[in-house]
Structure formats: C-alpha cells, structure tokens
Amino acid sequence: MTKNNIHNEISRNFSNHNHKKCFEISMNAFKKHCHENNIKLTPLRLKVFELLLKDHRPIGAYQILEMLGKDGFSSTPPIAYRVLDFLIEQGFVHKIKKLNAFIACSHPGNSHSPTFMICRKCEKVAEIDEKKSGLKLDKKSLSEFKIEESIIEIIGICKKCISLEAI
C-alpha cells in the first residue's frame, strides 16, 4: 500500500462519502466467505454484521444488544458475544480494545495486523493494514520477542474535526 493509498483510505473513512459501496463490498465478501466455507449464515449473524457496517464507528456490545432487541432479536449478552466472537474469528470484525467496542473490518478476508486511527471527537475509525503501511518493527527488535497479535490503536483528532474546531 503506497503512502497515497493510505492517505486516501484514512481520508475516506473520516469524510462523508457514499458508504453504500463499503457496505456492499464487505457484506458480499462475508456472504461469499460463509458460502465457500459451508458456514451457516444465520439471520442474527447477518444482522449484527449489518449493524457494524452502518458506519466507520465502533459499536459497544450493549449498544448492539439494544439494537437487536428493537429489531425483534434476542438481546441477551451471551448471544451477542457469541456472534461477535464468530465475526472476529472469521476475520470480518475487530475489537477496538481502547473503546471496548467492535467495528467491521475494512480489509475482510485478509489476514492482517490492523492499525486503527480513532478520532476522539467524532468517534470515526480508519483502519490501515499495518503490514502495508510501513509501520514495522525492525528484525533485531523481533528477535527478542515473538509477536502473536499486533493491533495498534492511535487516538487523535481527524482533519474534519480539526477544521470544525477552527470555526
């Protein structure tokens, strides 16, 4: 991923854009993945993933439960957490640990170590694939430590919110 592509990806997630394309690409990838791997695509799994795809903002488990209840689904915590765990295991959702919330993956179906840029004002999140972003540890550092999982969460203020503060 070039610097220009990373810039475009960050810019897109923090700006107003036609989110329908993001939604369709991820939902189609999810359905295809389930079909190709003979994974049962339940209405609850579809609904939770749909809720997470609505915006580039993370959603807490209890917010998801509330939305599920309004749509007639069971709203007991174990059910929501099982679905969220499934979506994470399949590579379609990430947990933003700093916010204790969940977000749809911007690179579904690809094994990667995400870097999240989180705007503390508007709460939107841009996901960058760490392997392609140039944010890498050198080999000497890695010789002393075996990385099992790498998730980088960067908190700040997006360009749009900075410009709103200037007004």
XYZ file of C-alpha atoms in Angstrom:
167
model
C 0.000 0.000 0.000
C 1.524 3.282 -1.060
C 1.537 6.403 1.090
C -1.031 7.916 -1.270
C -3.331 4.890 -0.891
C -3.030 5.064 2.902
C -3.853 8.785 2.799
C -6.899 8.082 0.599
C -8.088 5.314 2.912
C -7.795 7.492 6.016
C -9.407 10.440 4.260
C -12.324 8.309 3.027
C -13.106 6.888 6.465
C -13.093 10.281 8.167
C -15.034 12.147 5.471
C -18.611 11.971 4.319
C -18.743 9.511 1.446
C -21.134 7.097 -0.185
C -20.911 4.391 2.448
C -23.147 2.100 0.386
C -20.112 0.820 -1.545
C -18.203 -0.018 1.684
C -21.296 -1.834 2.962
C -21.869 -3.821 -0.246
C -18.227 -4.905 -0.643
C -17.978 -6.150 2.954
C -21.409 -7.791 3.025
C -20.778 -9.580 -0.284
C -17.364 -10.773 0.950
C -18.973 -12.052 4.165
C -21.714 -13.951 2.324
C -19.202 -15.402 -0.143
C -16.873 -16.471 2.691
C -19.705 -18.229 4.525
C -20.917 -19.954 1.345
C -17.428 -21.127 0.310
C -16.651 -22.443 3.799
C -20.060 -24.062 4.428
C -20.696 -21.739 7.363
C -24.308 -21.245 8.360
C -25.331 -17.654 7.702
C -27.956 -17.074 10.379
C -30.256 -14.038 10.468
C -28.591 -12.980 13.745
C -25.074 -13.137 12.271
C -26.233 -11.142 9.263
C -27.978 -8.559 11.439
C -25.008 -7.998 13.770
C -22.636 -7.655 10.821
C -25.089 -5.272 9.137
C -25.201 -3.109 12.286
C -21.404 -2.940 12.375
C -21.261 -1.988 8.692
C -23.539 1.042 9.062
C -20.691 3.475 9.653
C -16.959 3.709 10.295
C -17.678 3.978 14.014
C -17.206 1.204 16.564
C -20.232 -0.035 18.495
C -20.264 -1.451 22.022
C -21.779 -4.858 22.709
C -24.597 -3.388 24.789
C -25.475 -0.926 22.009
C -25.645 -3.905 19.641
C -27.903 -5.745 22.111
C -30.210 -2.738 22.311
C -30.445 -2.506 18.503
C -31.057 -6.254 18.226
C -33.868 -6.039 20.775
C -35.536 -3.223 18.804
C -35.407 -5.435 15.702
C -37.034 -8.389 17.478
C -33.911 -10.459 18.108
C -32.918 -11.896 21.467
C -30.979 -9.298 23.395
C -29.191 -11.457 25.948
C -25.454 -10.741 26.266
C -24.207 -14.319 25.617
C -25.931 -14.390 22.225
C -24.388 -11.107 21.094
C -20.933 -12.056 22.338
C -21.094 -15.438 20.558
C -21.941 -13.700 17.278
C -19.216 -11.079 17.793
C -16.670 -13.816 18.591
C -17.723 -15.646 15.417
C -17.334 -12.495 13.294
C -13.894 -11.827 14.803
C -12.782 -15.445 14.233
C -13.878 -15.232 10.596
C -11.882 -12.007 10.100
C -14.795 -9.658 9.450
C -14.836 -7.707 12.719
C -12.202 -6.242 15.042
C -12.444 -5.308 18.693
C -11.178 -1.819 19.483
C -9.789 -2.541 22.933
C -9.337 1.100 23.950
C -13.066 1.710 23.392
C -14.291 -1.789 24.332
C -16.255 -1.741 21.088
C -16.422 -3.550 17.764
C -16.016 -2.423 14.163
C -16.392 -4.098 10.786
C -13.050 -4.917 9.174
C -12.068 -2.679 6.255
C -9.995 -5.497 4.734
C -12.275 -8.535 5.120
C -10.916 -11.922 4.248
C -7.263 -10.839 4.508
C -5.162 -11.908 7.466
C -3.552 -8.712 8.712
C -2.399 -6.709 11.701
C -4.556 -3.607 11.746
C -3.641 -0.123 12.810
C -6.638 1.926 13.926
C -6.737 5.707 13.831
C -9.525 6.743 16.205
C -10.916 10.284 16.266
C -11.795 11.164 19.841
C -14.239 13.861 18.651
C -16.450 12.179 16.017
C -15.503 8.615 17.072
C -14.925 7.505 13.486
C -12.190 4.957 12.895
C -9.879 4.435 9.940
C -8.288 1.005 9.628
C -4.930 0.575 7.937
C -3.258 -2.751 7.212
C -0.089 -2.494 9.328
C 1.910 -4.792 7.029
C 1.338 -2.443 4.112
C 1.526 0.853 5.974
C 5.241 0.967 6.677
C 4.661 0.839 10.449
C 7.032 -2.063 11.098
C 9.391 -3.192 13.807
C 12.930 -3.963 12.749
C 14.198 -7.572 12.708
C 16.518 -7.011 15.671
C 13.562 -5.983 17.844
C 11.602 -9.013 16.704
C 14.438 -11.430 17.561
C 13.771 -10.775 21.259
C 10.013 -11.179 21.094
C 7.558 -13.435 19.266
C 4.549 -11.406 18.185
C 1.295 -13.354 18.314
C -1.041 -10.483 17.609
C -0.450 -6.867 16.711
C -3.160 -4.252 16.970
C -2.181 -0.602 17.085
C -4.745 1.952 18.247
C -3.889 5.599 17.651
C -6.138 8.197 19.305
C -6.293 11.708 17.895
C -8.484 14.166 16.027
C -9.363 13.776 12.354
C -8.879 16.569 9.828
C -12.620 17.257 9.607
C -12.963 17.702 13.387
C -9.845 19.892 13.498
C -11.391 22.174 10.873
C -14.653 22.330 12.865
C -12.694 23.401 15.970
C -11.165 26.270 13.993
C -14.603 27.737 13.281
